[in-house]
Amino acid sequence: MDNIDALDHVEHHRGGDGHSHEDGQANENQLGSNPPMIAVRLHRSTVPNRDGAGLVPEVMVSNDDGRHMWLSGVEAYRRLMTKIALEVVALRREYRSKAVLDGIDLSVSVGETVGILGSNGAGKSTLVETIAGLRRPSSGTVRVCGLDPWRDRARVRSILGVQLQDAVLHPDLTVLENVRLHRSFYRHGEQPDQLIQHLGLTDVARTRTQRLSGGQQQRLSIAVALIGRPRVVILDELTTGLDPEGRRSIWELIENIQANGATILLVSHSMDEVERLCDRVIVLDKGRILGAGTTRELRDQTGTAHLEDAFLKLRTQDTTPRRPA
Amino acid sequence: MTAMTGYDIPSSPKPGPRAWAQVLIAETKSVARDTAGLIIPIGMPSLLIVAQGAGPSQESVPGTGGRSVFEVFLLPLMLVMVISLIGIVNMPSFLAMYRKEGLLKRLAATPANPAMLLAAQVATSLIQTVIGIALALALSAWMFGLSGPITLWPTIGAFALTCVAMYAAGMVVAAISPTTNAAVAIGLITFFAMGALGGMFGGSQNLPEVLAELGRWLPYGAGVDALQHAWLGKGIPWQRLLALTLATIVGAVSAVRLFRWAR
């Protein structure tokens, strides 16, 4: 974060209800619709809060006339909660003059789980690999926590946990060795033993990766995606090929990760998976977004009763104007 | 298990020495567990050197302290041949296999960097090669009464420099090859081109002067020349040392820059 001490013209406003204005009322004209956060700090409150520490967050924003001010209370929490974790604007990726991604707009808030739904060749994997900085956009911008994943590769990779569809782990290393290897790449992270236990892999911790079942391999790939304590997690078709029991067990695992506040981008073929796990869904086809919203919104938008029907209808109505997700 | 939602993104999140050590440990364990991969680096040196030594090359060369034709001319050539085959053809094929199977793609999504992977590959392969060559030399000493180098440390230095130069060339092959087959093809072409110019198929004096001079500046020819001089207690020509050093620097830098994580 920016050095707070270096900022000038800071006004400190804290109303009784925690809004930005001195009289306790939010002033949208002064703040703009949703000005970007400049800094965050912890402030010791005179009123003890639930954790007893008495620390409350304060958020610095810039108002329309360029002055900075601190927000606290409900307004600060709202700004923190709506912070953008992922932002994709007009993303285009070409391969041999053919557009694999064609003008993708996507915004994911901190703590949100967004599903990417699409059939084979829709551009799902290309999209997540571009967001992860593994592919360079032909045009458009991608930001992960405000950073360009291609230019700031090292920094983005330190805050990103990725599970890729066609990527494997060292087959001759054990589960524990693979997790320890990946832990060594991050300055901060989980304890390998604890994470393995949490993911139900303790019994196979000393088994070589090549001898694991499909479900165990998926759990391990999730473990290495989470070992660096990532802010943003990308999961690409993580339950493909698993039996119903294995899928449900992985879903419970993802729900656990969600409960801990992670931002998740989930690529899937599976409607029930997306319906169960995702706050919002984008439907991708031939590199374009055909529809976006909650599963209910997609059903309402298409006048269908099930997400699968909505998906199929969106694909057949390919004339639907593109809309940002 | 917690998800990080703070604001501190490390400004320089490059992995430290612990990560380099873990990559090396992981690579060593993988190699030790996949024993089929040990056959070439451990077995090939003995096979090639003993096969050459068993031929009609035991006559002594005048002015070399009774050392044989095999020891003076063939051994340096065979040593460099072994180093280059393993460094340029064998070692890169493993990294290319990792690339094809998606293992490198998985690592590409982490803060791991190409240099640590290349260094771990070179280190584990070099250890195997040194063991293989030590075995071959011990076998040659026992079977053919090898006298050994007149000056030990310069010979070890020339050997080490030839190894790193050859592995640097191999790192470039490893960095760019999309598949194992491609790595073997690119590696073999490089190996034969450098070998032919460096005297592998007969003395380089039989080549046109321009090609012979080019061969002496490439790692194969420079390595053979440096080893021969050091083995016989003569000073190693500075041009050979310069050629090997340049090959090491250019190869290592190019490999890191050209490194591709996925096919």
mmCIF file with all atom_site columns, C-alpha atoms in Angstrom, chain A residues 1 37 40 80 83 129 134 145 147 154-155 157-159 162 164 166-173 177 181-187 190 195 198 208 224-226 229-231 260-262, chain B residues 1-16 18-20 22-27 29-31 33-34 98 101-112 116 261:
data_model
loop_
_atom_site.group_PDB
_atom_site.id
_atom_site.type_symbol
_atom_site.label_atom_id
_atom_site.label_alt_id
_atom_site.label_comp_id
_atom_site.label_asym_id
_atom_site.label_entity_id
_atom_site.label_seq_id
_atom_site.pdbx_PDB_ins_code
_atom_site.Cartn_x
_atom_site.Cartn_y
_atom_site.Cartn_z
_atom_site.occupancy
_atom_site.B_iso_or_equiv
_atom_site.pdbx_formal_charge
_atom_site.auth_seq_id
_atom_site.auth_comp_id
_atom_site.auth_asym_id
_atom_site.auth_atom_id
_atom_site.pdbx_PDB_model_num
ATOM 1  C CA . MET A 1 1   ? 0.000   0.000   0.000   1.00 0.00 ? 1   MET A CA 1
ATOM 2  C CA . MET A 1 37  ? -9.053  3.407   -2.130  1.00 0.00 ? 37  MET A CA 1
ATOM 3  C CA . VAL A 1 40  ? -5.986  1.383   4.609   1.00 0.00 ? 40  VAL A CA 1
ATOM 4  C CA . LEU A 1 80  ? -13.110 -2.925  1.847   1.00 0.00 ? 80  LEU A CA 1
ATOM 5  C CA . LYS A 1 83  ? -12.519 -3.877  -3.371  1.00 0.00 ? 83  LYS A CA 1
ATOM 6  C CA . GLU A 1 129 ? -4.189  -18.378 -18.218 1.00 0.00 ? 129 GLU A CA 1
ATOM 7  C CA . LEU A 1 134 ? 0.834   -17.259 -18.531 1.00 0.00 ? 134 LEU A CA 1
ATOM 8  C CA . CYS A 1 145 ? -5.175  -6.693  -7.159  1.00 0.00 ? 145 CYS A CA 1
ATOM 9  C CA . LEU A 1 147 ? -1.175  -5.340  -10.848 1.00 0.00 ? 147 LEU A CA 1
ATOM 10 C CA . ALA A 1 154 ? 6.638   -12.074 -9.907  1.00 0.00 ? 154 ALA A CA 1
ATOM 11 C CA . ARG A 1 155 ? 4.401   -9.975  -7.660  1.00 0.00 ? 155 ARG A CA 1
ATOM 12 C CA . ARG A 1 157 ? 2.369   -14.903 -8.780  1.00 0.00 ? 157 ARG A CA 1
ATOM 13 C CA . SER A 1 158 ? 3.086   -14.294 -5.122  1.00 0.00 ? 158 SER A CA 1
ATOM 14 C CA . ILE A 1 159 ? -0.600  -13.499 -4.461  1.00 0.00 ? 159 ILE A CA 1
ATOM 15 C CA . VAL A 1 162 ? -3.625  -21.463 -9.605  1.00 0.00 ? 162 VAL A CA 1
ATOM 16 C CA . LEU A 1 164 ? -4.680  -25.548 -14.136 1.00 0.00 ? 164 LEU A CA 1
ATOM 17 C CA . ASP A 1 166 ? -3.442  -29.515 -18.045 1.00 0.00 ? 166 ASP A CA 1
ATOM 18 C CA . ALA A 1 167 ? -0.700  -28.917 -15.514 1.00 0.00 ? 167 ALA A CA 1
ATOM 19 C CA . VAL A 1 168 ? 0.750   -31.704 -13.383 1.00 0.00 ? 168 VAL A CA 1
ATOM 20 C CA . LEU A 1 169 ? 2.922   -32.056 -10.315 1.00 0.00 ? 169 LEU A CA 1
ATOM 21 C CA . HIS A 1 170 ? 6.188   -33.984 -9.950  1.00 0.00 ? 170 HIS A CA 1
ATOM 22 C CA . PRO A 1 171 ? 5.017   -37.609 -10.370 1.00 0.00 ? 171 PRO A CA 1
ATOM 23 C CA . ASP A 1 172 ? 8.019   -39.064 -8.538  1.00 0.00 ? 172 ASP A CA 1
ATOM 24 C CA . LEU A 1 173 ? 7.666   -36.833 -5.484  1.00 0.00 ? 173 LEU A CA 1
ATOM 25 C CA . GLU A 1 177 ? 7.411   -33.250 -0.939  1.00 0.00 ? 177 GLU A CA 1
ATOM 26 C CA . LEU A 1 181 ? 8.466   -27.631 -2.762  1.00 0.00 ? 181 LEU A CA 1
ATOM 27 C CA . HIS A 1 182 ? 5.662   -25.202 -3.610  1.00 0.00 ? 182 HIS A CA 1
ATOM 28 C CA . ARG A 1 183 ? 5.682   -23.722 -0.106  1.00 0.00 ? 183 ARG A CA 1
ATOM 29 C CA . SER A 1 184 ? 9.348   -22.793 -0.567  1.00 0.00 ? 184 SER A CA 1
ATOM 30 C CA . PHE A 1 185 ? 8.424   -20.418 -3.442  1.00 0.00 ? 185 PHE A CA 1
ATOM 31 C CA . TYR A 1 186 ? 6.419   -18.114 -1.159  1.00 0.00 ? 186 TYR A CA 1
ATOM 32 C CA . ARG A 1 187 ? 7.576   -15.829 1.594   1.00 0.00 ? 187 ARG A CA 1
ATOM 33 C CA . GLU A 1 190 ? 0.458   -22.337 5.117   1.00 0.00 ? 190 GLU A CA 1
ATOM 34 C CA . LEU A 1 195 ? -2.745  -28.020 4.860   1.00 0.00 ? 195 LEU A CA 1
ATOM 35 C CA . HIS A 1 198 ? -7.009  -30.012 6.203   1.00 0.00 ? 198 HIS A CA 1
ATOM 36 C CA . ARG A 1 208 ? 4.133   -40.620 -4.666  1.00 0.00 ? 208 ARG A CA 1
ATOM 37 C CA . VAL A 1 224 ? -0.386  -26.422 -3.919  1.00 0.00 ? 224 VAL A CA 1
ATOM 38 C CA . ALA A 1 225 ? -2.675  -23.675 -5.223  1.00 0.00 ? 225 ALA A CA 1
ATOM 39 C CA . LEU A 1 226 ? -3.432  -22.636 -1.633  1.00 0.00 ? 226 LEU A CA 1
ATOM 40 C CA . ARG A 1 229 ? -2.012  -18.224 1.115   1.00 0.00 ? 229 ARG A CA 1
ATOM 41 C CA . PRO A 1 230 ? -3.240  -16.579 -2.116  1.00 0.00 ? 230 PRO A CA 1
ATOM 42 C CA . ARG A 1 231 ? -5.625  -13.640 -2.326  1.00 0.00 ? 231 ARG A CA 1
ATOM 43 C CA . ASN A 1 260 ? -12.138 -18.000 4.584   1.00 0.00 ? 260 ASN A CA 1
ATOM 44 C CA . GLY A 1 261 ? -12.706 -15.037 2.291   1.00 0.00 ? 261 GLY A CA 1
ATOM 45 C CA . ALA A 1 262 ? -10.753 -16.017 -0.828  1.00 0.00 ? 262 ALA A CA 1
ATOM 46 C CA . MET B 2 1   ? -6.261  -22.287 6.454   1.00 0.00 ? 1   MET B CA 1
ATOM 47 C CA . THR B 2 2   ? -6.852  -18.628 5.725   1.00 0.00 ? 2   THR B CA 1
ATOM 48 C CA . ALA B 2 3   ? -7.131  -16.562 2.602   1.00 0.00 ? 3   ALA B CA 1
ATOM 49 C CA . MET B 2 4   ? -5.025  -13.439 2.601   1.00 0.00 ? 4   MET B CA 1
ATOM 50 C CA . THR B 2 5   ? -7.043  -10.276 2.201   1.00 0.00 ? 5   THR B CA 1
ATOM 51 C CA . GLY B 2 6   ? -4.494  -7.718  3.381   1.00 0.00 ? 6   GLY B CA 1
ATOM 52 C CA . TYR B 2 7   ? -2.882  -5.096  1.218   1.00 0.00 ? 7   TYR B CA 1
ATOM 53 C CA . ASP B 2 8   ? 0.801   -5.897  1.433   1.00 0.00 ? 8   ASP B CA 1
ATOM 54 C CA . ILE B 2 9   ? 2.013   -7.262  -1.882  1.00 0.00 ? 9   ILE B CA 1
ATOM 55 C CA . PRO B 2 10  ? 5.739   -7.951  -1.544  1.00 0.00 ? 10  PRO B CA 1
ATOM 56 C CA . SER B 2 11  ? 7.682   -5.589  -3.807  1.00 0.00 ? 11  SER B CA 1
ATOM 57 C CA . SER B 2 12  ? 10.374  -8.192  -4.440  1.00 0.00 ? 12  SER B CA 1
ATOM 58 C CA . PRO B 2 13  ? 8.808   -11.609 -3.971  1.00 0.00 ? 13  PRO B CA 1
ATOM 59 C CA . LYS B 2 14  ? 11.630  -13.596 -5.585  1.00 0.00 ? 14  LYS B CA 1
ATOM 60 C CA . PRO B 2 15  ? 12.130  -17.009 -3.968  1.00 0.00 ? 15  PRO B CA 1
ATOM 61 C CA . GLY B 2 16  ? 15.129  -17.218 -1.659  1.00 0.00 ? 16  GLY B CA 1
ATOM 62 C CA . ARG B 2 18  ? 15.400  -22.196 0.559   1.00 0.00 ? 18  ARG B CA 1
ATOM 63 C CA . ALA B 2 19  ? 13.465  -22.428 -2.719  1.00 0.00 ? 19  ALA B CA 1
ATOM 64 C CA . TRP B 2 20  ? 16.653  -23.071 -4.733  1.00 0.00 ? 20  TRP B CA 1
ATOM 65 C CA . GLN B 2 22  ? 14.076  -27.357 -2.415  1.00 0.00 ? 22  GLN B CA 1
ATOM 66 C CA . VAL B 2 23  ? 14.108  -27.431 -6.229  1.00 0.00 ? 23  VAL B CA 1
ATOM 67 C CA . LEU B 2 24  ? 17.509  -29.144 -6.156  1.00 0.00 ? 24  LEU B CA 1
ATOM 68 C CA . ILE B 2 25  ? 16.326  -31.649 -3.541  1.00 0.00 ? 25  ILE B CA 1
ATOM 69 C CA . ALA B 2 26  ? 13.147  -32.349 -5.528  1.00 0.00 ? 26  ALA B CA 1
ATOM 70 C CA . GLU B 2 27  ? 15.126  -32.899 -8.735  1.00 0.00 ? 27  GLU B CA 1
ATOM 71 C CA . LYS B 2 29  ? 14.873  -37.284 -5.503  1.00 0.00 ? 29  LYS B CA 1
ATOM 72 C CA . SER B 2 30  ? 13.112  -37.553 -8.864  1.00 0.00 ? 30  SER B CA 1
ATOM 73 C CA . VAL B 2 31  ? 16.323  -38.682 -10.563 1.00 0.00 ? 31  VAL B CA 1
ATOM 74 C CA . ARG B 2 33  ? 13.629  -42.679 -8.019  1.00 0.00 ? 33  ARG B CA 1
ATOM 75 C CA . ASP B 2 34  ? 13.560  -42.968 -11.815 1.00 0.00 ? 34  ASP B CA 1
ATOM 76 C CA . TYR B 2 98  ? 8.572   -31.683 -17.904 1.00 0.00 ? 98  TYR B CA 1
ATOM 77 C CA . GLU B 2 101 ? 3.735   -33.077 -19.425 1.00 0.00 ? 101 GLU B CA 1
ATOM 78 C CA . GLY B 2 102 ? 2.680   -29.706 -18.005 1.00 0.00 ? 102 GLY B CA 1
ATOM 79 C CA . LEU B 2 103 ? 4.947   -29.753 -14.967 1.00 0.00 ? 103 LEU B CA 1
ATOM 80 C CA . LEU B 2 104 ? 6.645   -26.531 -16.011 1.00 0.00 ? 104 LEU B CA 1
ATOM 81 C CA . LYS B 2 105 ? 3.279   -24.910 -16.668 1.00 0.00 ? 105 LYS B CA 1
ATOM 82 C CA . ARG B 2 106 ? 2.315   -25.662 -13.073 1.00 0.00 ? 106 ARG B CA 1
ATOM 83 C CA . LEU B 2 107 ? 5.534   -24.084 -11.847 1.00 0.00 ? 107 LEU B CA 1
ATOM 84 C CA . ALA B 2 108 ? 5.004   -21.100 -14.159 1.00 0.00 ? 108 ALA B CA 1
ATOM 85 C CA . ALA B 2 109 ? 2.018   -20.102 -12.031 1.00 0.00 ? 109 ALA B CA 1
ATOM 86 C CA . THR B 2 110 ? 4.258   -19.820 -8.948  1.00 0.00 ? 110 THR B CA 1
ATOM 87 C CA . PRO B 2 111 ? 7.050   -17.340 -8.158  1.00 0.00 ? 111 PRO B CA 1
ATOM 88 C CA . ALA B 2 112 ? 9.631   -19.992 -9.211  1.00 0.00 ? 112 ALA B CA 1
ATOM 89 C CA . MET B 2 116 ? 16.451  -22.204 -10.450 1.00 0.00 ? 116 MET B CA 1
ATOM 90 C CA . TRP B 2 261 ? 7.310   -22.659 -19.512 1.00 0.00 ? 261 TRP B CA 1
#
